[in-house]
mmCIF file of C-alpha atoms in Angstrom:
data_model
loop_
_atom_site.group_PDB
_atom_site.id
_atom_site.type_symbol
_atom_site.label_atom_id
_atom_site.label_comp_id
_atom_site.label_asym_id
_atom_site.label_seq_id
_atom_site.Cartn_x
_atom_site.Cartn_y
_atom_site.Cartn_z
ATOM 1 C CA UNK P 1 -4.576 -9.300 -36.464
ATOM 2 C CA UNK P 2 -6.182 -11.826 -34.703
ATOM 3 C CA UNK P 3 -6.318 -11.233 -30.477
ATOM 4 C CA UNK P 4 -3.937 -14.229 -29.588
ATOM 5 C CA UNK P 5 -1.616 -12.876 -32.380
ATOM 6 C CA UNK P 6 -1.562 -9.495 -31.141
ATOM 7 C CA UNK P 7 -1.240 -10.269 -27.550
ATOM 8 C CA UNK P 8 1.581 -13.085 -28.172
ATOM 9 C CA UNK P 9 3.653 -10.034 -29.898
ATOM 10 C CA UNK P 10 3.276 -7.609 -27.230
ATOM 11 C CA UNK P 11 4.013 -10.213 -24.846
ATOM 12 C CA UNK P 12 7.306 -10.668 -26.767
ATOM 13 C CA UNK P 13 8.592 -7.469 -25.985
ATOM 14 C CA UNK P 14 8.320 -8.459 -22.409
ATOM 15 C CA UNK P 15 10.426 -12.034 -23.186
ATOM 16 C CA UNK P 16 6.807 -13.991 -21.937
ATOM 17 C CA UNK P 17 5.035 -16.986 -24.175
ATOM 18 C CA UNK P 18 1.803 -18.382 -24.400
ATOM 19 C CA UNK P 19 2.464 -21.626 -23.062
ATOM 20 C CA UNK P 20 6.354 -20.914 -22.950
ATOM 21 C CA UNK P 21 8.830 -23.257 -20.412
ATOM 22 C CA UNK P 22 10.099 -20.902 -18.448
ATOM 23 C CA UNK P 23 8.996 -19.322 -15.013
ATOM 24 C CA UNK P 24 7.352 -16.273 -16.204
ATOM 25 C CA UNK P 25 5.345 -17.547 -19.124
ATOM 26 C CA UNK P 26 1.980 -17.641 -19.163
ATOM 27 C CA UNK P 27 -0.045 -20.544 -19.355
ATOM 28 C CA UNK P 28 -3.079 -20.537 -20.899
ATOM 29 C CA UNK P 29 -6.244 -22.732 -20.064
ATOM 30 C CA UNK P 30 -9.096 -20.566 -21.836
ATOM 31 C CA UNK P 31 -8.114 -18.758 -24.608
ATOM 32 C CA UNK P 32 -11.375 -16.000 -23.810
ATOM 33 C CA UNK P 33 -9.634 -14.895 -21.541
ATOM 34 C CA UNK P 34 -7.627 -12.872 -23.496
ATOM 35 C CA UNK P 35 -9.969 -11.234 -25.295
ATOM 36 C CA UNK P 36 -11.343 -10.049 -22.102
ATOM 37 C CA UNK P 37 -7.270 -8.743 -21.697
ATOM 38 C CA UNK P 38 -8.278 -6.190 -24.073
ATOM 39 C CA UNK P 39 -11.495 -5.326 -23.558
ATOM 40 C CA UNK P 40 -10.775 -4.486 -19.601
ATOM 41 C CA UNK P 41 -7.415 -4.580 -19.051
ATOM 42 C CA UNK P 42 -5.962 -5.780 -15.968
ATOM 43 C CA UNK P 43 -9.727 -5.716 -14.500
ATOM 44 C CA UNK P 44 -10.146 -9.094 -17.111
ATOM 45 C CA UNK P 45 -6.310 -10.137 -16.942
ATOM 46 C CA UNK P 46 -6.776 -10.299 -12.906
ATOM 47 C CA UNK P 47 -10.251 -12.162 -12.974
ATOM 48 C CA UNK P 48 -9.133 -14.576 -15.114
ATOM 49 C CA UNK P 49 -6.590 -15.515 -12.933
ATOM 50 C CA UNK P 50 -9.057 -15.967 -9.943
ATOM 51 C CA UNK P 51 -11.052 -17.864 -12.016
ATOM 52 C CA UNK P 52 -8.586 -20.178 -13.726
ATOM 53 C CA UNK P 53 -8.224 -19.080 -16.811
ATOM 54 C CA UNK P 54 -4.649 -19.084 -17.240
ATOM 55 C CA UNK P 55 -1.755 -19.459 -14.223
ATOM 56 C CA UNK P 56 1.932 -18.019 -14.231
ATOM 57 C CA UNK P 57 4.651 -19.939 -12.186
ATOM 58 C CA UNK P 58 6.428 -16.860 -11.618
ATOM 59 C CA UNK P 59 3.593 -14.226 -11.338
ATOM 60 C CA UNK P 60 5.771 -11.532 -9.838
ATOM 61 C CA UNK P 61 8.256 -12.060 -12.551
ATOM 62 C CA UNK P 62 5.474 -11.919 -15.328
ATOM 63 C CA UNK P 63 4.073 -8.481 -14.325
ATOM 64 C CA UNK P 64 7.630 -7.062 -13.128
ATOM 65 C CA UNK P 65 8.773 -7.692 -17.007
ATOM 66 C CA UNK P 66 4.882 -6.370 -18.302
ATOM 67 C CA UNK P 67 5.334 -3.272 -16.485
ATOM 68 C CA UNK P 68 9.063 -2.781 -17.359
ATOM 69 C CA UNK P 69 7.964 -3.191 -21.327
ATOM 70 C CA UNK P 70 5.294 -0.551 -20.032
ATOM 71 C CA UNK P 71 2.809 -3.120 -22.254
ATOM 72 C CA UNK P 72 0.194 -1.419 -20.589
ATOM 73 C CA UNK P 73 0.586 1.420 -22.287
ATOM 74 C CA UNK P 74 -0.783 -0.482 -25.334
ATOM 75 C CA UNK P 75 -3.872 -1.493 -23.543
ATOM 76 C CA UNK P 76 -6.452 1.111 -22.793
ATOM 77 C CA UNK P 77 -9.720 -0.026 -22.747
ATOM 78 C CA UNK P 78 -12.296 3.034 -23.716
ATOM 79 C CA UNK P 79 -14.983 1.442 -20.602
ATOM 80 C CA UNK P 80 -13.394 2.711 -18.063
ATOM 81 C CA UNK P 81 -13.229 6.280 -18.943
ATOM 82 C CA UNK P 82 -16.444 6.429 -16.366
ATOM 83 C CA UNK P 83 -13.974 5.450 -13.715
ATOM 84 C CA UNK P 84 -11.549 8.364 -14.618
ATOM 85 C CA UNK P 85 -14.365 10.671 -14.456
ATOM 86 C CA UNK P 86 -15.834 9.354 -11.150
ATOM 87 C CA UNK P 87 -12.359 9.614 -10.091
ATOM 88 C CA UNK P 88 -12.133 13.214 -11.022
ATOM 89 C CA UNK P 89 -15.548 14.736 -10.677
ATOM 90 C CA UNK P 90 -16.758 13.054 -7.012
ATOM 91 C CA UNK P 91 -15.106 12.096 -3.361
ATOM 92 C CA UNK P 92 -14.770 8.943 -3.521
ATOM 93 C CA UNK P 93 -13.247 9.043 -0.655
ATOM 94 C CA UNK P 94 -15.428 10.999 1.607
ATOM 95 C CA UNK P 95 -16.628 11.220 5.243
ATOM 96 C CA UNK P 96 -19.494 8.455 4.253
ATOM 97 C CA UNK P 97 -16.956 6.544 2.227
ATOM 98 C CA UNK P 98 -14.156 6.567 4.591
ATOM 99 C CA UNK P 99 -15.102 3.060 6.595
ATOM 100 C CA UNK P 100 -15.613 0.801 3.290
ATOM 101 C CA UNK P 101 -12.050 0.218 2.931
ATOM 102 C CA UNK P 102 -11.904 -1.213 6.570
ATOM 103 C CA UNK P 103 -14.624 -3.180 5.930
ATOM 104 C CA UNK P 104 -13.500 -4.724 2.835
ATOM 105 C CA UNK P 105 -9.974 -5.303 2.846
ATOM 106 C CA UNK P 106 -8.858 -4.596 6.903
ATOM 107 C CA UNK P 107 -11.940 -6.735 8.202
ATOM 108 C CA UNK P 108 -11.342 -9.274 6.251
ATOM 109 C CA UNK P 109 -10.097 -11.336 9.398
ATOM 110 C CA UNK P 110 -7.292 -10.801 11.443
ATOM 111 C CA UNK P 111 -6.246 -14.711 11.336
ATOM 112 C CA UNK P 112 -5.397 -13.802 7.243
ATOM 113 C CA UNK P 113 -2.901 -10.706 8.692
ATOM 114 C CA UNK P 114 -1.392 -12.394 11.538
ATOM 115 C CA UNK P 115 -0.541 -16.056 8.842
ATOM 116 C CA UNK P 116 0.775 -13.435 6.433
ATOM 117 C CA UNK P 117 2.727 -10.439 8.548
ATOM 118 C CA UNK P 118 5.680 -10.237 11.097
ATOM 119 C CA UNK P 119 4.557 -10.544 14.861
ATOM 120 C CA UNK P 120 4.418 -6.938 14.820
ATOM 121 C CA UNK P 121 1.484 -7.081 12.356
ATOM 122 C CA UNK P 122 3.043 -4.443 10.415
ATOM 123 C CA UNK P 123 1.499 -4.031 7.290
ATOM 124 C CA UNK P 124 3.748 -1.207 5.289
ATOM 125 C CA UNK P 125 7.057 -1.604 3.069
ATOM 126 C CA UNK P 126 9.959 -2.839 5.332
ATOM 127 C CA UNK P 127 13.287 -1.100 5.415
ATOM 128 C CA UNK P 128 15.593 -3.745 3.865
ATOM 129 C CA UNK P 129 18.900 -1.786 4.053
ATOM 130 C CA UNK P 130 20.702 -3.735 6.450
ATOM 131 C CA UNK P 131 17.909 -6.306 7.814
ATOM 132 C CA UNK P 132 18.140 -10.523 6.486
ATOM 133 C CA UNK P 133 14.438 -11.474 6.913
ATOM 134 C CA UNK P 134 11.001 -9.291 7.474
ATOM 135 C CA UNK P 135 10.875 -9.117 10.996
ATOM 136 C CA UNK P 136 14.081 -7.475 11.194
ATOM 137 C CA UNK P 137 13.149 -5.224 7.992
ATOM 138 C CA UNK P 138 9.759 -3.964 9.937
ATOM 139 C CA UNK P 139 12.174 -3.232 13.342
ATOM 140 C CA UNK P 140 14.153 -1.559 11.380
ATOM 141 C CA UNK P 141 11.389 0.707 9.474
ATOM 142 C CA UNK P 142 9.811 1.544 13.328
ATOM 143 C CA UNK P 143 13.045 2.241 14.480
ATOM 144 C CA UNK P 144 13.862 4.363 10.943
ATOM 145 C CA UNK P 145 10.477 6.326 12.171
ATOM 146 C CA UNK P 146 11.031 6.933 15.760
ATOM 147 C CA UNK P 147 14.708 8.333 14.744
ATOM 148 C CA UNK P 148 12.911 10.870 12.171
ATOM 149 C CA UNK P 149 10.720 12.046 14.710
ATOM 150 C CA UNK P 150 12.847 12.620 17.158
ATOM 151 C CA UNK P 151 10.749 11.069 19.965
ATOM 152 C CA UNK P 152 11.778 11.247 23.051
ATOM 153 C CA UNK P 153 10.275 10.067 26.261
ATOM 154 C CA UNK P 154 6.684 11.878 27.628
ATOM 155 C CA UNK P 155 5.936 13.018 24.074
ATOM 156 C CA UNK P 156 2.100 12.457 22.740
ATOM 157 C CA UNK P 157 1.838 10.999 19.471
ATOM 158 C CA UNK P 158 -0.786 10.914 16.958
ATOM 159 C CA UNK P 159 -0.992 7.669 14.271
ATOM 160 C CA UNK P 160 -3.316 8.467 11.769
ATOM 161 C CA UNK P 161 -4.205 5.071 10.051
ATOM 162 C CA UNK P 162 -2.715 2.925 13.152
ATOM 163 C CA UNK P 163 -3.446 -0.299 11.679
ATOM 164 C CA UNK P 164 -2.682 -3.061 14.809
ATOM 165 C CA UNK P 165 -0.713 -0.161 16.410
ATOM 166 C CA UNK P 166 2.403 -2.210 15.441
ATOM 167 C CA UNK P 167 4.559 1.429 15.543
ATOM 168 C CA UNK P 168 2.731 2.912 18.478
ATOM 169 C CA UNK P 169 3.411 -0.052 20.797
ATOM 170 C CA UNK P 170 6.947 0.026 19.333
ATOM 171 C CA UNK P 171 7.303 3.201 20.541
ATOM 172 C CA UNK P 172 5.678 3.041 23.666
ATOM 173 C CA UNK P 173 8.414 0.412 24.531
ATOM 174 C CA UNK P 174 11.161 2.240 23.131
ATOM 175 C CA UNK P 175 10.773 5.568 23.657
ATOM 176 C CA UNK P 176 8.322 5.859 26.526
ATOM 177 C CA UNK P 177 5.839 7.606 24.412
ATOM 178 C CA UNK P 178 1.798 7.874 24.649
ATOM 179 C CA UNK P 179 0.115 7.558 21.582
ATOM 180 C CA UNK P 180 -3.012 7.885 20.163
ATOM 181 C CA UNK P 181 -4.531 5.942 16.928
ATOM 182 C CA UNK P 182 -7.105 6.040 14.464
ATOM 183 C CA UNK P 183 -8.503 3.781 12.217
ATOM 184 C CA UNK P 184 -11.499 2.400 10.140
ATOM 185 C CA UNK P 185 -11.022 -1.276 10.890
ATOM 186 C CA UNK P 186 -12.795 -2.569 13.537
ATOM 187 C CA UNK P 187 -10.831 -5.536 13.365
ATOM 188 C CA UNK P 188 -7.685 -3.684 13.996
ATOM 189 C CA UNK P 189 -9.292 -1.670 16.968
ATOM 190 C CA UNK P 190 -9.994 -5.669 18.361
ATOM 191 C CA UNK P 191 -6.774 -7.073 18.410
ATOM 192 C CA UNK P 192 -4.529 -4.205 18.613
ATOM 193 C CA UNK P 193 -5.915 -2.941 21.974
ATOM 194 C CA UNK P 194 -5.293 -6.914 23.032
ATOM 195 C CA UNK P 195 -1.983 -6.493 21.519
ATOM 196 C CA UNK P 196 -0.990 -2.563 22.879
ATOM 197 C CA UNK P 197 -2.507 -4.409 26.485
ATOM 198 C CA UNK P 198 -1.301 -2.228 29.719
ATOM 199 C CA UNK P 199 0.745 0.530 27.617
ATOM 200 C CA UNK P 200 -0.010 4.241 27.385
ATOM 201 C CA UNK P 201 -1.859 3.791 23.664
ATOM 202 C CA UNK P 202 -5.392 4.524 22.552
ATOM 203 C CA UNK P 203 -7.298 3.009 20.124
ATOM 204 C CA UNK P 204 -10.429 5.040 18.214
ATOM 205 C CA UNK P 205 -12.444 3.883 15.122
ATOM 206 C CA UNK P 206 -12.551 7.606 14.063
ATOM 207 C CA UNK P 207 -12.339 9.094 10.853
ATOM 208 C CA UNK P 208 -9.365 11.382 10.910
ATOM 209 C CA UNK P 209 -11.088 14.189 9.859
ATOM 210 C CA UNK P 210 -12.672 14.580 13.326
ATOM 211 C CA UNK P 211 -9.626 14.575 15.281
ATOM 212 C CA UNK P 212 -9.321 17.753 16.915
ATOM 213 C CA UNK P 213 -6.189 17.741 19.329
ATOM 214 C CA UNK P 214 -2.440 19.087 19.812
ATOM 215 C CA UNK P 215 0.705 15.870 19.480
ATOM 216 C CA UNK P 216 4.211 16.701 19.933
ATOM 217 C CA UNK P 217 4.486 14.346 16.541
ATOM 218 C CA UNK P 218 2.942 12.783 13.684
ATOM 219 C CA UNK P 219 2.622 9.794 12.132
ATOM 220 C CA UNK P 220 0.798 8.437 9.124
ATOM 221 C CA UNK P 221 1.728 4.655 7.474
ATOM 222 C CA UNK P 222 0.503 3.885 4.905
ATOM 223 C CA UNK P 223 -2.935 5.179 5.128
ATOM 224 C CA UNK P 224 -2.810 8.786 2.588
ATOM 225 C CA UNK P 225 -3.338 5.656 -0.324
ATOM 226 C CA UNK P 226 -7.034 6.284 1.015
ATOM 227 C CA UNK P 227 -7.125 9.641 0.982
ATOM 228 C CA UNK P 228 -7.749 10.672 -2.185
ATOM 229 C CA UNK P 229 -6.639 13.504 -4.300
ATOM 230 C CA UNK P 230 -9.826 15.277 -3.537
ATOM 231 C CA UNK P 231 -9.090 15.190 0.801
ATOM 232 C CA UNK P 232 -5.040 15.978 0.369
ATOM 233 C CA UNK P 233 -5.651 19.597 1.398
ATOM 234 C CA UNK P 234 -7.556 18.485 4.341
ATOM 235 C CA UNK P 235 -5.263 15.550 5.542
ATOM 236 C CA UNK P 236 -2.639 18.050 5.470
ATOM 237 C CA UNK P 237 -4.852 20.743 7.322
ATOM 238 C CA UNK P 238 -5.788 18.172 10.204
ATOM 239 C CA UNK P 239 -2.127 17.224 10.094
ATOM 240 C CA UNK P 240 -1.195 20.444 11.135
ATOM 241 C CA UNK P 241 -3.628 21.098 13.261
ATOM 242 C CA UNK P 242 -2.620 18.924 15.292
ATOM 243 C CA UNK P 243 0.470 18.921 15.458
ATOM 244 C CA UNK P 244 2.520 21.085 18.202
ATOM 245 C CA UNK P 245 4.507 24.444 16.925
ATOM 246 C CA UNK P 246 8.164 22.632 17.316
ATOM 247 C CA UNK P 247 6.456 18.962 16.112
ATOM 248 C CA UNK P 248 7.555 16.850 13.205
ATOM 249 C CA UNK P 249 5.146 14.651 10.896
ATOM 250 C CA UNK P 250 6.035 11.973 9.104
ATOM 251 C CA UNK P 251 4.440 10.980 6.278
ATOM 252 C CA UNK P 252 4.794 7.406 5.068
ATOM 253 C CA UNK P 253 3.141 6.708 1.589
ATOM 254 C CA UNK P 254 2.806 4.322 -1.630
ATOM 255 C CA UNK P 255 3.122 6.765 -4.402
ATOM 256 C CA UNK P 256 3.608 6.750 -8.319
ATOM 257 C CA UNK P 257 5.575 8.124 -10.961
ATOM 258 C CA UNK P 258 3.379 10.448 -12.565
ATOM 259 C CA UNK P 259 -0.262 12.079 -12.179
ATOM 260 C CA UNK P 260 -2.967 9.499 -12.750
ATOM 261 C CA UNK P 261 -6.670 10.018 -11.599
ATOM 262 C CA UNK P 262 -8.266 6.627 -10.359
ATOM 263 C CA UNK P 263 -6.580 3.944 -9.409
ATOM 264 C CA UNK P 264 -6.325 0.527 -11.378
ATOM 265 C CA UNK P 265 -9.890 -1.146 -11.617
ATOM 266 C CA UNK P 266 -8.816 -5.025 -10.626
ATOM 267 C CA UNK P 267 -7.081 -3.503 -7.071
ATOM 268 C CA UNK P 268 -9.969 -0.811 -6.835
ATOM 269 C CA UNK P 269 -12.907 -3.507 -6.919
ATOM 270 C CA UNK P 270 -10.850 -6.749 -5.394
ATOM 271 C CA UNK P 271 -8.447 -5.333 -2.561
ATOM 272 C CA UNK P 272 -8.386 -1.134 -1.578
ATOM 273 C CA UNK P 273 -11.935 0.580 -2.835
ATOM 274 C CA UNK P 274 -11.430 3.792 -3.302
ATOM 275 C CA UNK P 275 -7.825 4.010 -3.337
ATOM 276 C CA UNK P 276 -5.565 6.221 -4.705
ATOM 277 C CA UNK P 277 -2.050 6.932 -5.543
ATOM 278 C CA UNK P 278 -0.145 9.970 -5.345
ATOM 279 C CA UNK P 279 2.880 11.206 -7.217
ATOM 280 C CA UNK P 280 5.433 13.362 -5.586
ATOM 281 C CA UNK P 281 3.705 16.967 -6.968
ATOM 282 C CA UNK P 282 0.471 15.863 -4.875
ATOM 283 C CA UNK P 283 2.089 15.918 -1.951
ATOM 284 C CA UNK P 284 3.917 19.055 -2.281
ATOM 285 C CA UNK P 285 1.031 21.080 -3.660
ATOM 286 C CA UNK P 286 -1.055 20.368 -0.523
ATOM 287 C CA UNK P 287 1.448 20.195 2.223
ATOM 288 C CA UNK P 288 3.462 23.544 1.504
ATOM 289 C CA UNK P 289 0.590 25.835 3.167
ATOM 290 C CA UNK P 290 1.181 24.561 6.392
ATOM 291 C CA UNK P 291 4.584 22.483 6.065
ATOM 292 C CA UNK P 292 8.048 22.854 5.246
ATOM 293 C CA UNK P 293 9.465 19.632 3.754
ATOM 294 C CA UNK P 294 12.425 18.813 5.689
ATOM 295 C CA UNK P 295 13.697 15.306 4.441
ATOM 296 C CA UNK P 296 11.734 13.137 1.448
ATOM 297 C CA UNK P 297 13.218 9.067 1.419
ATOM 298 C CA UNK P 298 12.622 6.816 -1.227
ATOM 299 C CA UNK P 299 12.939 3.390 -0.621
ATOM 300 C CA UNK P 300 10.412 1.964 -2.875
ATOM 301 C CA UNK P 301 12.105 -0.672 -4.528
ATOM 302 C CA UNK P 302 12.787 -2.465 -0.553
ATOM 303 C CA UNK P 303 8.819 -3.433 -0.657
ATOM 304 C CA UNK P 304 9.281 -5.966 -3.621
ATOM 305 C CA UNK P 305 11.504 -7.961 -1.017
ATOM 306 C CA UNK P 306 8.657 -7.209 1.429
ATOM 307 C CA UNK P 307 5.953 -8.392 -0.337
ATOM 308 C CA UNK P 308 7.572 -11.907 -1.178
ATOM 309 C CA UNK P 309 8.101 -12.176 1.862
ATOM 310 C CA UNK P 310 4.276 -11.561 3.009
ATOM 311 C CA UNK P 311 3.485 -13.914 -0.133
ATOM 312 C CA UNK P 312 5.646 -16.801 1.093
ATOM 313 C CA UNK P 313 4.123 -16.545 4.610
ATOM 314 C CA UNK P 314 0.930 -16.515 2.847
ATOM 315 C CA UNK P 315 1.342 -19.633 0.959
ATOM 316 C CA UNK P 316 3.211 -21.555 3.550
ATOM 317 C CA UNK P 317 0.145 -20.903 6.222
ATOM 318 C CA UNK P 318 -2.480 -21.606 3.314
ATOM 319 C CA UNK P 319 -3.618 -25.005 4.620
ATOM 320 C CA UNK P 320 -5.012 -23.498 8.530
ATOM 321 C CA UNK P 321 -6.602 -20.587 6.507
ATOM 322 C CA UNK P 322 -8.178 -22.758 3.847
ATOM 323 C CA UNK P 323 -11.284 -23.099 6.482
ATOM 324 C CA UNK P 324 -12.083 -19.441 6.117
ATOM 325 C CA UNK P 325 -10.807 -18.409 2.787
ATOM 326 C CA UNK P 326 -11.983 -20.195 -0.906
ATOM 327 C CA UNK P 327 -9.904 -21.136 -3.670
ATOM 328 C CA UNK P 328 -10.572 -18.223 -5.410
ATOM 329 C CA UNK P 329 -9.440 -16.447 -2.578
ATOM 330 C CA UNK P 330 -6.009 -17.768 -2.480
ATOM 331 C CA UNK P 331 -5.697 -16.943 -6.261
ATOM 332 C CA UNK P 332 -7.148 -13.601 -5.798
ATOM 333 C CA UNK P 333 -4.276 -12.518 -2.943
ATOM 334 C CA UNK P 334 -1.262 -14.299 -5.070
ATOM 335 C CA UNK P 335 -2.203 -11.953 -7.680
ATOM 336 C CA UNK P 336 -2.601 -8.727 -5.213
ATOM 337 C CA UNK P 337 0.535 -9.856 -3.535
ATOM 338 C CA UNK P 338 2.193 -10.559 -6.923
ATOM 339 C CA UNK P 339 1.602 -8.046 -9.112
ATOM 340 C CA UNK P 340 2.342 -5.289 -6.710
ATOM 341 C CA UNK P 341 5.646 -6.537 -6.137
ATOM 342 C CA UNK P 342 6.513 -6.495 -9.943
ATOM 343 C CA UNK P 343 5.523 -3.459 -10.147
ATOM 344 C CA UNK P 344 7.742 -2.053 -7.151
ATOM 345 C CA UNK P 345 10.442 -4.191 -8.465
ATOM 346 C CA UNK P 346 9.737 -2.570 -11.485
ATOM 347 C CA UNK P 347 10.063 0.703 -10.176
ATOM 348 C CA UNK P 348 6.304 1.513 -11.726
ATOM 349 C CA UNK P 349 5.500 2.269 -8.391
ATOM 350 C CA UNK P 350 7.707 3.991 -5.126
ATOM 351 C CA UNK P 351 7.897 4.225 -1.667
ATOM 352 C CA UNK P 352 8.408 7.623 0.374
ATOM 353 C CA UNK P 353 8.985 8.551 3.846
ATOM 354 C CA UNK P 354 8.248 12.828 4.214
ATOM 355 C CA UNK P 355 9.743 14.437 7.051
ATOM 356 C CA UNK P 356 7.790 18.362 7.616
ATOM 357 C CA UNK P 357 8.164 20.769 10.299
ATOM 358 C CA UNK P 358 5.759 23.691 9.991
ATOM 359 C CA UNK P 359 8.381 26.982 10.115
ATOM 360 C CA UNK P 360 11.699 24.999 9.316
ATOM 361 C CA UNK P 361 14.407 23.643 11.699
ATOM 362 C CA UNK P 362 16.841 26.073 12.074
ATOM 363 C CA UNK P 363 20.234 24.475 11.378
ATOM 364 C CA UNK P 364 18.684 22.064 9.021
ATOM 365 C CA UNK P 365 17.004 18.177 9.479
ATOM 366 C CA UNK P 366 20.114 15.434 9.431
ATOM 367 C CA UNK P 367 18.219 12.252 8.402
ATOM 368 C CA UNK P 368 19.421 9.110 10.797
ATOM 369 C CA UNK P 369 21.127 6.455 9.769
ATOM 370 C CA UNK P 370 20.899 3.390 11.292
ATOM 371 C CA UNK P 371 23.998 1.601 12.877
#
């Protein structure tokens, strides 16, 4: 069968045409491209959308229905079995590794995150249960997090993977806190400590394998996607380290359904180098030496709301960013934007929020609702 033939009935099973009328067809402008489909996968599928080769009205749509038809499943190109293997034979995520993802995706510039985020700058799922737009949704999420901790005022805090410090200067204002951050992005360290101006918060381009002090809490936000499954003993073991006897750590992560070494090639070279998914066995296997799980939350299907709403910003501040950023740019972050919100919509991908104590709380943990 001939490669358009093939791919059109595959795409069928998904309810998408070549060329089709609705939304979430695709449109086709080279037909190389798809061979390229199936020789690389989404790696080819994903660079022929930067370059041109085909366009989607409705690209969230188009990979939400791909990954519900789990077409990919029918695609595996044999060239990147070196990828698995690199993924499962060396760190790629190691001391000497750690900055490149701050340097290629966080440093990009901070005028891209501040067009495309909430004031905040908060750059993790928001908690959609009861919130209208994404402001509210990423209030909600901080406020969702201080609850779970149980902060209270005069604690220390420790934010591994602060970001912009969007949750420390939350809960410096809320809950009288002092808080300590780490990150890789220089960029981050820039304009959060502008942003975090005249509160009790600390900023340190540190990997967090050299911290080496007692918090009454935790935090990480969506940073263990850069761990790696080769560093999840560690993360846990500095984790705990660090924490206080009677502390709680929270543990706020992207994770997938089942165990998959690597991560997929288009995001790996394009957006997160490096970066790596867990599923919910990863987690447990290297937190329950030093951890007792207290609460797990999955709200995973609240960041395909959140990323539409990051890709509308996006596209309706395109025109002051269009000095910075190419063409190919724009098409490049549709498609990261996109495609990962199919696939949380499709429910390919989750969202959880771990609550641990390290001996158990006596009485039990009562998750918090909000009001």
């Amino acid at each position: 069968m001939e490669t358009r033939a093939y791919i059109e009935k595959l795409l069928a099973r998904a309810d998408i045409s070549i060329n089709g009328s609705r939304p979430w067809d695709m449109q086709l402008h080279r037909a190389d491209v798809l061979h390229d489909v199936l020789a690389r996968g989404n790696l080819g599928l994903g660079e022929g959308y930067m370059r041109g080769d085909w366009d989607c009205e409705q690209l969230d749509e188009f990979f939400y229905r791909i990954l519900r038809a789990q077409l990919g499943q029918e695609i595996k190109p044999t060239r990147f079995l070196w990828q698995h293997l690199k993924a499962r034979w060396l760190n790629l995520q190691s001391r000497a590794r750690a900055f490149q993802v701050g340097e290629q995706h966080y440093d990009l510039g901070n005028q891209l995150y501040q067009a495309m985020l909430d004031e905040r700058m908060v750059y993790t799922c928001g908690y959609w249960q009861r919130a209208e737009n994404l402001a509210d949704a990423q209030r909600d999420k901080l406020e969702l997090i201080c609850q779970k901790l149980q902060l209270r005022p005069g604690m220390q805090l420790l934010d591994i993977g602060c970001g912009w410090g969007s949750f420390m200067k939350y809960a410096a204002e809320n809950y009288s806190v002092r808080c300590v951050g780490v990150t890789v992005s220089k960029a981050q360290v820039e304009l959060g400590e502008k942003m975090c101006a005249g509160l009790p918060i600390e900023f340190r381009l540190q990997d967090y394998r050299e911290i080496n002090e007692h918090f009454d809490a935790v935090v990480s936000i969506g940073m263990f996607e850069h761990v790696g499954q080769k560093n999840y003993d560690s993360f846990m073991e500095v984790a705990a380290r660090s924490l206080k006897d009677d502390g709680l750590f929270l543990l706020h992560t992207i994770g997938r359904n089942r165990d998959v070494r690597g991560t997929d090639p288009w995001i790996n070279r394009h957006i997160f180098p490096n970066g790596e998914l867990p599923c919910l066995a990863h987690i447990d296997n290297s937190s329950r030496a030093h951890f007792t799980a207290e609460d797990i939350h999955n709200f995973g299907a609240d960041y395909n709301r959140t990323l539409m709403a990051w890709s509308d910003n996006f596209e309706r501040n395109w025109e002051q960013l269009s000095g910075d950023y190419d063409e190919t740019f724009k098409r490049m972050w549709r498609y990261y934007l996109h495609s990962c919100a199919g696939a949380f919509r499709a429910r390919d991908l989750q969202l959880w929020q771990w609550v641990f104590s390290k001996s158990g709380i006596e009485g039990g943990y009562h998750r918090p609702t909000l009001d």
